[in-house]
Coordinates of C-alpha atoms in Angstrom, one line a residue:
M296 CA -22.4 -23.8 15.5
A297 CA -20.8 -22.0 12.2
S298 CA -22.0 -23.2 8.9
A299 CA -19.8 -23.4 6.6
P300 CA -19.3 -20.7 4.9
E301 CA -18.9 -18.5 7.9
R302 CA -16.2 -21.1 8.2
L303 CA -14.3 -20.2 5.5
L304 CA -14.1 -16.5 6.2
R305 CA -11.8 -14.1 8.4
H306 CA -13.5 -13.0 11.7
R307 CA -12.4 -9.8 13.4
E308 CA -11.1 -11.1 16.8
D309 CA -8.6 -14.2 14.0
P310 CA -5.0 -13.4 14.7
V311 CA -3.9 -10.8 12.3
S312 CA -0.1 -12.0 11.4
A313 CA 0.8 -14.0 7.9
S314 CA 0.0 -17.9 8.1
F315 CA 3.1 -19.8 6.9
L316 CA 1.9 -20.5 3.6
E317 CA 0.8 -16.6 3.2
L318 CA 5.2 -16.4 3.5
F319 CA 5.5 -19.4 1.7
F320 CA 3.2 -17.9 -1.1
D321 CA 5.6 -15.1 -0.7
L322 CA 9.2 -16.9 -1.6
A323 CA 7.6 -17.2 -5.3
F324 CA 7.8 -13.2 -5.6
V325 CA 11.8 -14.0 -5.1
L326 CA 11.5 -16.0 -9.0
A327 CA 9.9 -13.0 -10.6
L328 CA 11.7 -9.8 -9.1
S329 CA 15.1 -11.8 -9.8
Q330 CA 13.9 -12.3 -13.5
L331 CA 12.2 -8.5 -13.7
A332 CA 16.0 -7.6 -13.1
S333 CA 18.0 -9.3 -15.3
M334 CA 15.4 -8.7 -17.7
L335 CA 15.6 -4.6 -17.5
L336 CA 20.0 -5.4 -17.1
A337 CA 19.1 -6.5 -20.3
D338 CA 16.9 -4.2 -21.9
L339 CA 18.3 -0.7 -20.6
D340 CA 16.0 1.9 -22.3
V341 CA 12.7 3.6 -22.6
G342 CA 10.6 0.7 -23.7
G343 CA 12.7 -2.2 -22.3
A344 CA 11.5 -0.2 -18.3
L345 CA 8.3 0.1 -19.7
R346 CA 7.8 -3.6 -20.5
T347 CA 9.5 -4.8 -17.5
A348 CA 7.1 -2.2 -15.8
L349 CA 4.4 -3.9 -17.6
L350 CA 5.2 -7.5 -16.3
L351 CA 5.7 -6.3 -12.6
A352 CA 2.2 -4.3 -12.6
A353 CA 1.0 -8.0 -13.5
L354 CA 2.6 -10.3 -11.3
W355 CA 2.2 -7.3 -8.4
W356 CA -1.4 -8.0 -8.7
V357 CA -0.9 -11.5 -8.4
W358 CA 0.1 -11.0 -5.2
V359 CA -2.1 -8.3 -3.8
S360 CA -5.4 -10.0 -5.2
T361 CA -4.1 -13.2 -3.1
T362 CA -3.1 -10.6 0.2
W363 CA -6.9 -9.3 0.0
F364 CA -8.3 -12.9 -0.4
T365 CA -5.9 -13.8 2.8
D366 CA -7.9 -10.6 4.5
W367 CA -11.3 -11.6 3.3
F368 CA -10.4 -15.5 4.4
A369 CA -9.5 -18.0 6.6
P370 CA -5.7 -18.8 6.8
S371 CA -6.5 -22.2 8.9
A372 CA -9.2 -23.3 6.3
A373 CA -7.8 -26.2 3.9
V374 CA -9.1 -24.6 0.8
V375 CA -7.7 -21.2 1.6
R376 CA -4.4 -23.5 2.1
F377 CA -5.3 -24.6 -1.3
I378 CA -5.5 -21.4 -3.2
L379 CA -2.2 -20.4 -1.9
V380 CA -0.3 -23.2 -2.9
A381 CA -2.2 -22.9 -6.1
A382 CA -0.7 -18.7 -5.9
A383 CA 2.6 -19.9 -5.0
L384 CA 2.8 -22.3 -8.3
G385 CA 0.6 -20.3 -10.9
S386 CA 3.8 -17.4 -9.4
L387 CA 6.8 -19.2 -10.1
L388 CA 5.0 -20.3 -13.7
M389 CA 4.9 -16.1 -13.9
G390 CA 8.4 -16.1 -13.0
A391 CA 9.6 -18.9 -15.3
A392 CA 7.8 -16.9 -18.2
V393 CA 9.1 -13.8 -17.2
P394 CA 12.2 -13.5 -19.6
Q395 CA 10.0 -14.3 -22.8
A396 CA 6.4 -13.3 -21.3
L397 CA 5.8 -10.5 -24.3
G398 CA 7.5 -13.5 -26.9
D399 CA 7.0 -17.4 -26.8
R400 CA 6.0 -18.0 -23.1
A401 CA 2.9 -15.2 -23.3
L402 CA 0.8 -17.9 -23.2
L403 CA 2.5 -19.6 -19.8
F404 CA 2.0 -15.9 -18.7
A405 CA -1.3 -14.8 -19.2
G406 CA -2.2 -18.3 -18.1
A407 CA -1.4 -18.3 -15.2
F408 CA -2.5 -15.0 -14.4
V409 CA -6.1 -15.6 -15.7
A410 CA -6.2 -19.5 -14.2
L411 CA -5.5 -18.1 -10.2
N412 CA -7.8 -15.4 -10.4
V413 CA -10.6 -16.8 -12.1
G414 CA -9.9 -20.0 -10.2
R415 CA -9.5 -18.9 -6.5
N416 CA -13.0 -16.8 -7.0
V417 CA -15.4 -19.4 -9.2
L418 CA -14.5 -21.8 -6.0
T419 CA -15.0 -19.0 -3.3
S420 CA -18.3 -18.4 -5.2
L421 CA -19.4 -21.8 -5.5
L422 CA -18.2 -22.2 -1.4
L423 CA -20.1 -19.4 -0.4
R424 CA -23.6 -19.8 -2.2
G425 CA -26.4 -18.1 0.4
H426 CA -24.1 -16.6 2.3
P427 CA -24.6 -12.6 2.0
R428 CA -20.7 -12.3 1.1
R429 CA -20.8 -14.0 -1.8
P430 CA -21.9 -11.1 -4.2
R431 CA -18.0 -10.1 -3.3
S432 CA -16.7 -13.2 -4.6
L433 CA -19.1 -12.8 -8.2
R434 CA -18.1 -9.3 -8.5
I435 CA -14.6 -10.2 -8.3
L436 CA -14.7 -12.9 -10.6
F437 CA -16.9 -10.8 -13.2
W438 CA -13.9 -8.6 -13.0
F439 CA -11.4 -10.8 -13.7
C440 CA -13.4 -13.0 -16.9
A441 CA -13.4 -9.4 -18.1
S442 CA -10.2 -8.7 -18.5
G443 CA -8.8 -12.5 -19.0
V444 CA -10.2 -12.5 -22.2
L445 CA -8.5 -9.7 -22.8
W446 CA -5.2 -11.4 -21.4
L447 CA -5.4 -14.5 -23.3
A448 CA -6.2 -13.0 -26.6
G449 CA -2.8 -10.6 -25.8
A450 CA -1.6 -13.5 -25.4
L451 CA -2.8 -15.3 -28.8
V452 CA -2.3 -12.2 -31.2
P453 CA 1.2 -11.5 -30.8
A454 CA 1.0 -8.2 -33.3
A455 CA -1.7 -6.9 -30.2
R456 CA -0.4 -8.0 -27.2
V457 CA 1.0 -5.4 -25.9
P458 CA -1.8 -2.7 -25.9
L459 CA -4.6 -5.9 -25.0
W460 CA -2.4 -6.7 -22.3
L461 CA -2.2 -2.8 -21.0
T462 CA -6.4 -2.7 -21.2
A463 CA -6.4 -5.8 -19.1
M464 CA -3.9 -4.5 -16.9
A465 CA -5.9 -0.8 -16.3
T466 CA -9.5 -3.2 -16.0
D467 CA -7.6 -5.4 -12.8
Y468 CA -6.9 -1.5 -11.4
V469 CA -9.8 0.5 -11.7
G470 CA -11.4 -2.6 -10.3
P471 CA -11.2 -2.3 -6.8
S472 CA -11.0 1.6 -6.9
I473 CA -14.7 1.9 -8.0
G474 CA -16.1 -1.4 -6.2
W475 CA -16.0 -3.7 -9.1
P476 CA -19.8 -2.9 -10.6
T477 CA -21.2 -5.6 -11.9
P478 CA -24.9 -6.4 -14.1
G479 CA -27.4 -7.4 -11.4
L480 CA -24.9 -7.1 -8.2
G481 CA -24.0 -3.5 -8.5
R482 CA -20.9 -2.2 -6.2
A483 CA -19.6 -3.3 -3.5
R484 CA -20.1 -1.7 0.2
G485 CA -18.2 -0.4 2.3
D486 CA -17.9 -3.7 4.6
E487 CA -17.5 -5.5 1.9
L488 CA -14.8 -4.1 1.3
R489 CA -13.0 -3.6 4.5
L490 CA -9.8 -4.7 5.2
T491 CA -8.2 -5.4 8.4
G492 CA -4.7 -2.9 8.9
G493 CA -2.3 -4.7 11.0
H494 CA -2.9 -7.9 8.5
L495 CA -2.1 -5.9 5.1
S496 CA 0.2 -3.4 6.9
E497 CA 2.4 -6.9 7.9
R498 CA 1.9 -8.0 4.7
F499 CA 3.5 -4.8 2.7
Q500 CA 6.5 -5.5 5.4
Q501 CA 6.6 -8.4 4.3
I502 CA 6.8 -8.0 0.7
F503 CA 8.7 -5.4 0.6
I504 CA 11.5 -6.8 2.7
I505 CA 11.2 -9.2 -0.2
S506 CA 12.4 -7.1 -2.7
L507 CA 15.4 -5.7 -0.6
G508 CA 16.6 -9.0 0.0
E509 CA 16.7 -8.8 -3.7
L510 CA 18.9 -6.0 -3.8
I511 CA 21.2 -7.2 -1.5
L512 CA 21.3 -10.5 -3.5
V513 CA 21.6 -9.3 -6.4
A514 CA 24.4 -7.0 -5.4
G515 CA 25.9 -9.7 -3.0
V516 CA 26.4 -11.8 -6.4
A517 CA 27.7 -9.0 -8.3
Y518 CA 30.8 -8.2 -6.2
A519 CA 31.8 -11.9 -5.2
A520 CA 31.9 -12.4 -9.5
T521 CA 34.7 -9.0 -9.6
D522 CA 37.9 -9.2 -8.7
I523 CA 36.7 -7.4 -5.2
G524 CA 39.2 -4.6 -5.9
P525 CA 38.8 -0.9 -3.4
A526 CA 36.2 0.7 -6.3
Q527 CA 34.1 -2.7 -5.8
T528 CA 34.4 -2.5 -2.4
A529 CA 33.9 1.3 -2.0
A530 CA 30.8 0.4 -4.5
F531 CA 29.4 -2.1 -2.6
L532 CA 29.0 -1.1 0.4
L533 CA 27.3 2.0 -1.3
V534 CA 24.2 -0.1 -2.1
F535 CA 24.5 -1.9 1.0
T536 CA 24.0 1.5 3.0
M537 CA 20.8 2.4 0.2
A538 CA 19.4 -0.8 1.1
V539 CA 19.7 0.1 5.2
L540 CA 18.9 3.7 4.1
T541 CA 15.7 2.3 2.1
G542 CA 14.3 -0.3 4.6
L543 CA 14.5 2.9 7.3
L544 CA 12.7 5.0 5.0
Y545 CA 10.4 3.1 4.3
I546 CA 9.2 2.4 7.4
T547 CA 9.8 5.8 8.9
P548 CA 7.6 6.8 10.1
A549 CA 4.3 6.7 8.2
G550 CA 5.1 3.2 7.4
G551 CA 4.0 1.9 11.2
H552 CA 0.8 4.1 11.2
L553 CA -0.1 2.5 7.7
G554 CA -2.3 -0.7 9.5
Q555 CA -4.2 2.3 11.9
A556 CA -4.8 3.9 8.6
L557 CA -6.2 1.6 7.2
E558 CA -8.7 0.6 9.7
R559 CA -10.1 4.4 9.4
A560 CA -9.9 5.0 6.0
D561 CA -12.8 4.7 3.0
P562 CA -11.1 1.0 2.5
S563 CA -12.1 2.3 -1.1
R564 CA -9.5 4.6 -0.8
L565 CA -6.5 3.9 1.2
G566 CA -6.8 -0.1 0.2
P567 CA -6.4 0.0 -3.5
A568 CA -4.1 3.2 -3.1
S569 CA -2.0 1.5 -0.5
A570 CA -1.6 -1.6 -3.3
Y571 CA -0.7 1.1 -5.7
L572 CA 2.3 3.0 -4.3
H573 CA 3.5 0.2 -3.0
L574 CA 4.6 -1.5 -7.1
V575 CA 5.6 2.0 -7.3
M576 CA 7.9 1.6 -4.5
V577 CA 8.9 -2.2 -5.3
G578 CA 9.7 -1.4 -8.7
G579 CA 12.0 1.5 -7.5
V580 CA 13.8 -1.1 -5.4
V581 CA 14.4 -3.3 -9.0
A582 CA 15.2 -0.9 -10.7
T583 CA 17.7 -0.1 -8.1
A584 CA 19.5 -3.5 -7.8
V585 CA 20.0 -3.0 -12.0
G586 CA 21.4 0.2 -10.6
A587 CA 23.4 -1.0 -7.9
K588 CA 24.7 -4.1 -10.0
L589 CA 26.2 -2.0 -12.8
A590 CA 27.6 0.3 -9.9
I591 CA 29.2 -2.7 -8.5
A592 CA 30.9 -4.5 -11.9
H593 CA 31.8 -1.1 -13.0
P594 CA 32.5 1.3 -10.3
T595 CA 35.6 3.3 -12.6
E596 CA 33.6 3.6 -15.9
P597 CA 30.3 6.4 -16.7
G598 CA 27.2 4.4 -17.1
A599 CA 23.9 4.3 -17.3
V600 CA 23.9 7.0 -14.6
A601 CA 19.9 7.6 -15.1
V602 CA 19.3 3.7 -13.5
V603 CA 21.6 4.2 -10.4
V604 CA 19.4 7.3 -9.6
A605 CA 15.4 6.5 -10.8
G606 CA 14.7 3.6 -8.7
P607 CA 15.6 4.9 -5.6
A608 CA 13.4 8.4 -7.0
L609 CA 10.7 6.0 -7.5
F610 CA 11.0 4.4 -4.8
L611 CA 10.5 8.0 -2.8
T612 CA 8.1 8.8 -5.0
G613 CA 6.2 5.8 -4.2
R614 CA 6.4 6.6 -0.6
L615 CA 5.8 10.1 -0.7
L616 CA 2.5 10.0 -2.2
L617 CA 1.9 7.1 0.3
S618 CA 2.8 9.7 3.5
A619 CA 0.8 11.9 2.0
A620 CA -2.7 9.1 1.4
I621 CA -1.9 8.1 5.1
N622 CA -1.7 12.0 6.8
R623 CA -3.4 14.2 4.2
R624 CA 0.4 16.0 3.6
F625 CA 3.9 15.7 1.8
S626 CA 7.1 14.6 3.7
W627 CA 9.5 17.5 3.0
P628 CA 12.2 15.8 3.1
R629 CA 11.5 13.1 0.6
L630 CA 10.2 15.7 -1.3
A631 CA 13.5 17.9 -1.4
A632 CA 15.4 14.4 -2.5
L633 CA 13.3 14.0 -5.6
P634 CA 15.2 17.4 -6.8
A635 CA 18.1 16.6 -5.5
L636 CA 18.8 12.9 -7.3
L637 CA 17.4 15.5 -10.8
V638 CA 20.7 17.6 -9.9
V639 CA 22.7 14.6 -9.3
G640 CA 21.6 12.7 -12.6
L641 CA 22.0 15.2 -14.9
L642 CA 25.9 16.6 -13.0
T643 CA 27.2 13.1 -12.9
A644 CA 26.6 11.8 -16.3
G645 CA 29.7 11.1 -18.3
L646 CA 31.5 10.2 -14.7
P647 CA 32.3 6.8 -12.5
L648 CA 29.5 5.2 -11.7
L649 CA 30.8 5.2 -8.7
V650 CA 30.1 8.8 -7.9
A651 CA 26.5 8.8 -8.7
T652 CA 26.5 5.8 -6.8
A653 CA 28.0 7.5 -4.0
A654 CA 25.8 11.1 -4.2
T655 CA 22.3 9.1 -4.4
A656 CA 23.8 7.0 -1.3
A657 CA 24.0 10.3 0.7
I658 CA 20.8 11.8 -0.6
L659 CA 19.2 9.1 0.8
L660 CA 21.3 9.4 4.1
V661 CA 19.9 13.1 4.7
A662 CA 16.4 12.3 3.8
A663 CA 16.9 9.9 6.5
V664 CA 18.2 11.5 9.3
L665 CA 16.2 14.4 8.3
E666 CA 13.1 11.9 8.7
R667 CA 13.6 10.3 11.8
T668 CA 14.8 13.4 13.4
G669 CA 11.8 15.4 12.2
V670 CA 13.3 17.9 11.1
F671 CA 11.3 19.9 8.3
A672 CA 9.1 16.7 8.6
P673 CA 5.6 17.3 9.4
R674 CA 4.0 14.9 12.8
E675 CA 2.7 11.9 11.2
R676 CA -0.6 10.8 13.0
G677 CA -0.8 7.3 15.2

């Protein structure tokens, strides 16, 4: 009969499909993404974009660390279910704090982040006492405690908040890439970092679909708030087309190969890299949602063309680099689309937003068609 710590861990024979509570946890990010899009829309400049990116990075790391947790621990275990429910609540609190996370709600945002990540690893370290997998939880706990001091210090010291949080975020993100080296424990071994490819790739697809859902929701709400004239209808249809094409460009073709690549790859390389690049792609979809709202609300007026173009460009950059990470080569259709989007941004500055939206959708369509047909695209390994 398996010991209590052994029953807590996920095993290779366990189902790779996401559990109900994992999907429930994802729902907390509907609020977070909506809040981030609203925050960026209200502060459309470089500073506003960077502040939004910082908060998105923190929220994203909660999702990533929780997803890795459910890949290493059995989703049927009662304590895992409890932690997932707590993670959903904590993520909702962080999402609610987003509009004032760099102001009056800094302690709520940082406190929820630290409580989730430290509490989860305290609990698993206690429950795995005497088990060979306990050092992994202890290493992660050490790193989250180190970054947690910076998160809480930033929340309490407004003048140093941004630099402290940037340092904390860098600490959190670099840890897994170097194996969370910890005094007395050293670095994690490759088998401790191993992730289940099928489970992780499915989870990435699920959270990416949620981000696309935010884009569609923003487009629908913005369209409903207009007088539904021809220009607004055209902008809405173009945004919907962009959402469809973004989904196709995500999944075709390497999106379907990520799971196999994760199983083959060095876990300290592709595991963290796929998390970082999905952050770039999700950020691109959030920016696309902001551009969509502007285009639908003011299709015949000039406006922030850079936002309309930047969202798809960010997504394509992350997706291009993900293909490179999987196959060690670039996708030429996506690579060519990036300078094309830059040209669109330059040529349509001062023109109605509908023009920039149409040109951006056309570039995504050409890239998707070329990827789908294999023209100019390297064959990606399965």
